[in-house]
Short mmCIF file of C-alpha atoms in Angstrom, two decimals:
data_model
loop_
_atom_site.label_atom_id
_atom_site.label_comp_id
_atom_site.label_asym_id
_atom_site.label_seq_id
_atom_site.Cartn_x
_atom_site.Cartn_y
_atom_site.Cartn_z
CA MET X 16 44.47 22.09 164.99
CA LEU X 17 42.49 24.47 162.87
CA GLY X 18 43.02 28.17 163.53
CA VAL X 19 46.47 28.22 165.14
CA THR X 20 48.59 31.34 165.37
CA ALA X 21 51.85 32.37 167.01
CA ASN X 22 51.45 33.56 170.60
CA PRO X 23 52.14 37.32 170.49
CA CYS X 24 53.15 37.45 174.18
CA VAL X 25 56.57 36.51 175.47
CA TRP X 26 56.35 35.59 179.16
CA PRO X 27 59.16 35.02 181.69
CA ALA X 28 59.22 31.26 180.97
CA ASP X 29 59.50 32.01 177.24
CA ARG X 30 62.43 34.34 177.88
CA VAL X 31 64.21 31.61 179.86
CA LEU X 32 63.70 29.13 177.03
CA LYS X 33 65.02 31.68 174.56
CA GLU X 34 68.11 32.24 176.72
CA VAL X 35 68.71 28.49 177.05
CA ALA X 36 68.40 28.10 173.28
CA ALA X 37 70.94 30.90 172.80
CA GLU X 38 73.36 29.29 175.30
CA MET X 39 73.08 26.06 173.32
CA GLY X 40 73.88 27.89 170.11
CA ARG X 41 70.32 27.46 168.85
CA GLY X 42 68.94 30.94 169.59
CA ALA X 43 68.13 31.59 165.93
CA TYR X 44 65.65 28.71 166.04
CA TRP X 45 63.62 29.94 169.00
CA GLN X 46 60.17 31.22 168.10
CA PRO X 47 56.87 31.79 169.89
CA THR X 48 54.66 28.73 170.18
CA ASN X 49 51.78 28.28 167.76
CA VAL X 50 48.63 27.97 169.82
CA GLY X 51 44.95 27.50 169.07
CA THR X 52 43.92 30.81 170.60
CA PHE X 53 42.25 33.87 169.11
CA PHE X 54 44.33 36.99 169.77
CA GLY X 55 41.80 39.57 168.64
CA PRO X 56 40.66 42.56 170.71
CA GLU X 57 41.04 41.45 174.35
CA GLY X 58 37.76 40.15 175.78
CA VAL X 59 35.70 41.40 172.82
CA GLU X 60 33.40 38.89 171.10
CA VAL X 61 33.61 38.85 167.32
CA PRO X 62 32.06 36.64 164.64
CA ASP X 63 34.09 33.56 163.79
CA PRO X 64 37.55 34.83 162.76
CA TYR X 65 38.84 31.57 161.27
CA PHE X 66 36.32 30.02 158.92
CA GLY X 67 34.72 32.87 157.03
CA GLY X 68 32.12 33.48 159.71
CA GLU X 69 30.85 29.89 159.51
CA GLY X 70 32.10 28.87 162.96
CA PRO X 71 31.15 30.00 166.45
CA ALA X 72 31.90 33.51 167.73
CA ARG X 73 35.11 34.03 169.73
CA ARG X 74 36.51 36.50 172.22
CA GLY X 75 40.02 37.88 172.08
CA CYS X 76 42.47 36.34 174.55
CA THR X 77 42.76 38.23 177.85
CA HIS X 78 46.16 36.63 178.63
CA CYS X 79 44.87 35.27 181.95
CA GLY X 80 47.01 32.13 181.61
CA ALA X 81 44.18 29.63 182.15
CA CYS X 82 44.41 28.18 178.64
CA MET X 83 46.12 25.01 179.84
CA VAL X 84 43.22 24.13 182.12
CA GLY X 85 40.38 25.61 180.09
CA CYS X 86 39.81 29.07 178.72
CA ARG X 87 37.15 30.92 180.71
CA TYR X 88 36.65 33.59 178.06
CA ASN X 89 35.94 31.68 174.81
CA ALA X 90 39.26 32.54 173.16
CA LYS X 91 40.77 29.07 172.84
CA ASN X 92 39.99 26.75 169.95
CA THR X 93 38.73 23.41 171.11
CA LEU X 94 37.55 20.20 169.54
CA ARG X 95 33.95 21.36 170.03
CA LYS X 96 34.56 24.76 168.42
CA ASN X 97 36.39 23.42 165.39
CA TYR X 98 36.09 19.87 164.20
CA LEU X 99 32.97 18.70 166.06
CA TYR X 100 31.17 21.99 165.49
CA PHE X 101 31.59 21.68 161.73
CA ALA X 102 31.04 17.93 161.64
CA GLU X 103 27.64 18.35 163.32
CA LYS X 104 26.82 21.38 161.21
CA TRP X 105 27.45 19.32 158.07
CA GLY X 106 25.42 16.31 159.20
CA ALA X 107 27.66 14.08 161.33
CA GLU X 108 26.17 12.56 164.45
CA ILE X 109 28.42 12.82 167.50
CA ARG X 110 28.00 10.17 170.19
CA ALA X 111 29.58 11.31 173.44
CA GLN X 112 30.82 8.84 176.04
CA ALA X 113 31.07 6.07 173.47
CA GLN X 114 33.98 3.65 173.39
CA VAL X 115 34.21 1.97 170.01
CA THR X 116 35.17 -1.71 170.17
CA ASP X 117 34.87 -2.68 166.49
CA ILE X 118 34.39 -1.28 163.00
CA ARG X 119 32.88 -3.84 160.62
CA PRO X 120 32.56 -3.43 156.86
CA LEU X 121 29.05 -4.16 155.59
CA GLY X 122 28.14 -5.90 152.37
CA GLU X 123 26.86 -4.28 149.19
CA ASP X 124 23.21 -4.75 150.24
CA ALA X 125 23.46 -2.69 153.44
CA PRO X 126 20.54 -0.33 154.16
CA SER X 127 20.73 3.39 153.36
CA GLY X 128 24.08 3.08 151.61
CA ALA X 129 25.86 2.31 154.90
CA ARG X 130 29.28 0.76 154.45
CA TYR X 131 30.27 0.11 158.07
CA GLU X 132 28.79 -0.98 161.35
CA VAL X 133 30.39 0.66 164.38
CA VAL X 134 30.11 -1.34 167.59
CA TYR X 135 30.44 0.64 170.79
CA ARG X 136 29.55 0.72 174.45
CA ARG X 137 28.78 3.58 176.76
CA SER X 138 32.02 4.45 178.55
CA SER X 139 30.03 5.95 181.44
CA ASN X 140 27.77 2.90 181.90
CA ARG X 141 29.30 -0.41 180.94
CA LEU X 142 26.22 -2.33 182.11
CA THR X 143 24.17 -1.28 179.07
CA GLY X 144 26.04 -3.63 176.73
CA GLU X 145 26.96 -3.23 173.09
CA ARG X 146 25.32 -0.75 170.79
CA ARG X 147 25.63 -0.58 167.03
CA VAL X 148 25.22 2.10 164.42
CA ALA X 149 25.50 1.88 160.63
CA ALA X 150 27.47 4.57 158.82
CA ARG X 151 28.48 5.39 155.29
CA ASN X 152 31.83 6.81 156.45
CA VAL X 153 33.77 6.52 159.71
CA VAL X 154 36.36 8.96 161.01
CA VAL X 155 38.53 7.56 163.79
CA SER X 156 39.72 10.42 165.95
CA ALA X 157 40.75 9.01 169.30
CA GLY X 158 44.18 10.58 169.63
CA VAL X 159 47.27 8.66 168.61
CA ILE X 160 47.07 5.95 171.25
CA GLY X 161 43.30 5.42 171.10
CA THR X 162 43.21 5.41 167.29
CA LEU X 163 46.04 2.91 166.95
CA ARG X 164 44.64 0.73 169.71
CA LEU X 165 41.26 0.56 167.94
CA LEU X 166 42.70 -0.02 164.47
CA PHE X 167 45.07 -2.74 165.69
CA ARG X 168 42.18 -4.36 167.59
CA CYS X 169 40.09 -4.36 164.39
CA ARG X 170 42.98 -5.85 162.45
CA ASP X 171 44.38 -8.37 164.96
CA VAL X 172 41.66 -9.25 167.48
CA THR X 173 38.23 -8.94 165.88
CA ARG X 174 39.75 -9.26 162.37
CA SER X 175 37.06 -6.97 160.99
CA LEU X 176 39.66 -4.85 159.15
CA PRO X 177 42.28 -7.45 158.17
CA HIS X 178 43.73 -5.40 155.30
CA LEU X 179 45.10 -2.61 157.49
CA SER X 180 48.82 -2.28 156.87
CA ARG X 181 51.20 -4.21 159.07
CA ARG X 182 53.89 -1.61 158.31
CA LEU X 183 52.23 0.90 160.65
CA GLY X 184 52.50 -1.53 163.56
CA ASP X 185 56.13 -2.20 162.68
CA MET X 186 56.87 1.54 162.57
CA VAL X 187 55.18 2.11 165.94
CA ARG X 188 57.13 -0.73 167.57
CA THR X 189 60.41 0.44 166.02
CA ASN X 190 59.93 4.03 167.18
CA SER X 191 58.89 3.03 170.69
CA GLU X 192 61.92 0.75 171.05
CA SER X 193 64.44 3.45 170.11
#
């Protein structure tokens, strides 16, 4: 994630982990976790501290502990505050609640310089059917499982991307079997 930093606070659970690491002879390797949280002045909003002022404003962490379920104070980096924020700012179109089912290369004569057609359906309303959008570039960012599932589907089921490496699939199967 963009904008990660070491957590400056050591909590009781951290101390227990440090003790366990020491008991295992690995105490020298213990370190605070890198987290996507802004540890500036507590609760004070400042201009974007990570990207030269180009990103959204942030507040310093108040150490309330709610970061795992959603920061209430605008201190935690999120997909919307980093990647999607900048993607939209620089011209990308974000389509929420869209489940991509295929990515199809287009021919040389495609309109507007588009190189791909992305086929998707609304994940919140499956009755609306397929939708399509043409794009010059496509970034697949569906987490590890979602990305691999889509790419393997495009390679093996729809065969729209037949040149994707088979080695990746072999590596995934090998690692999951061990």
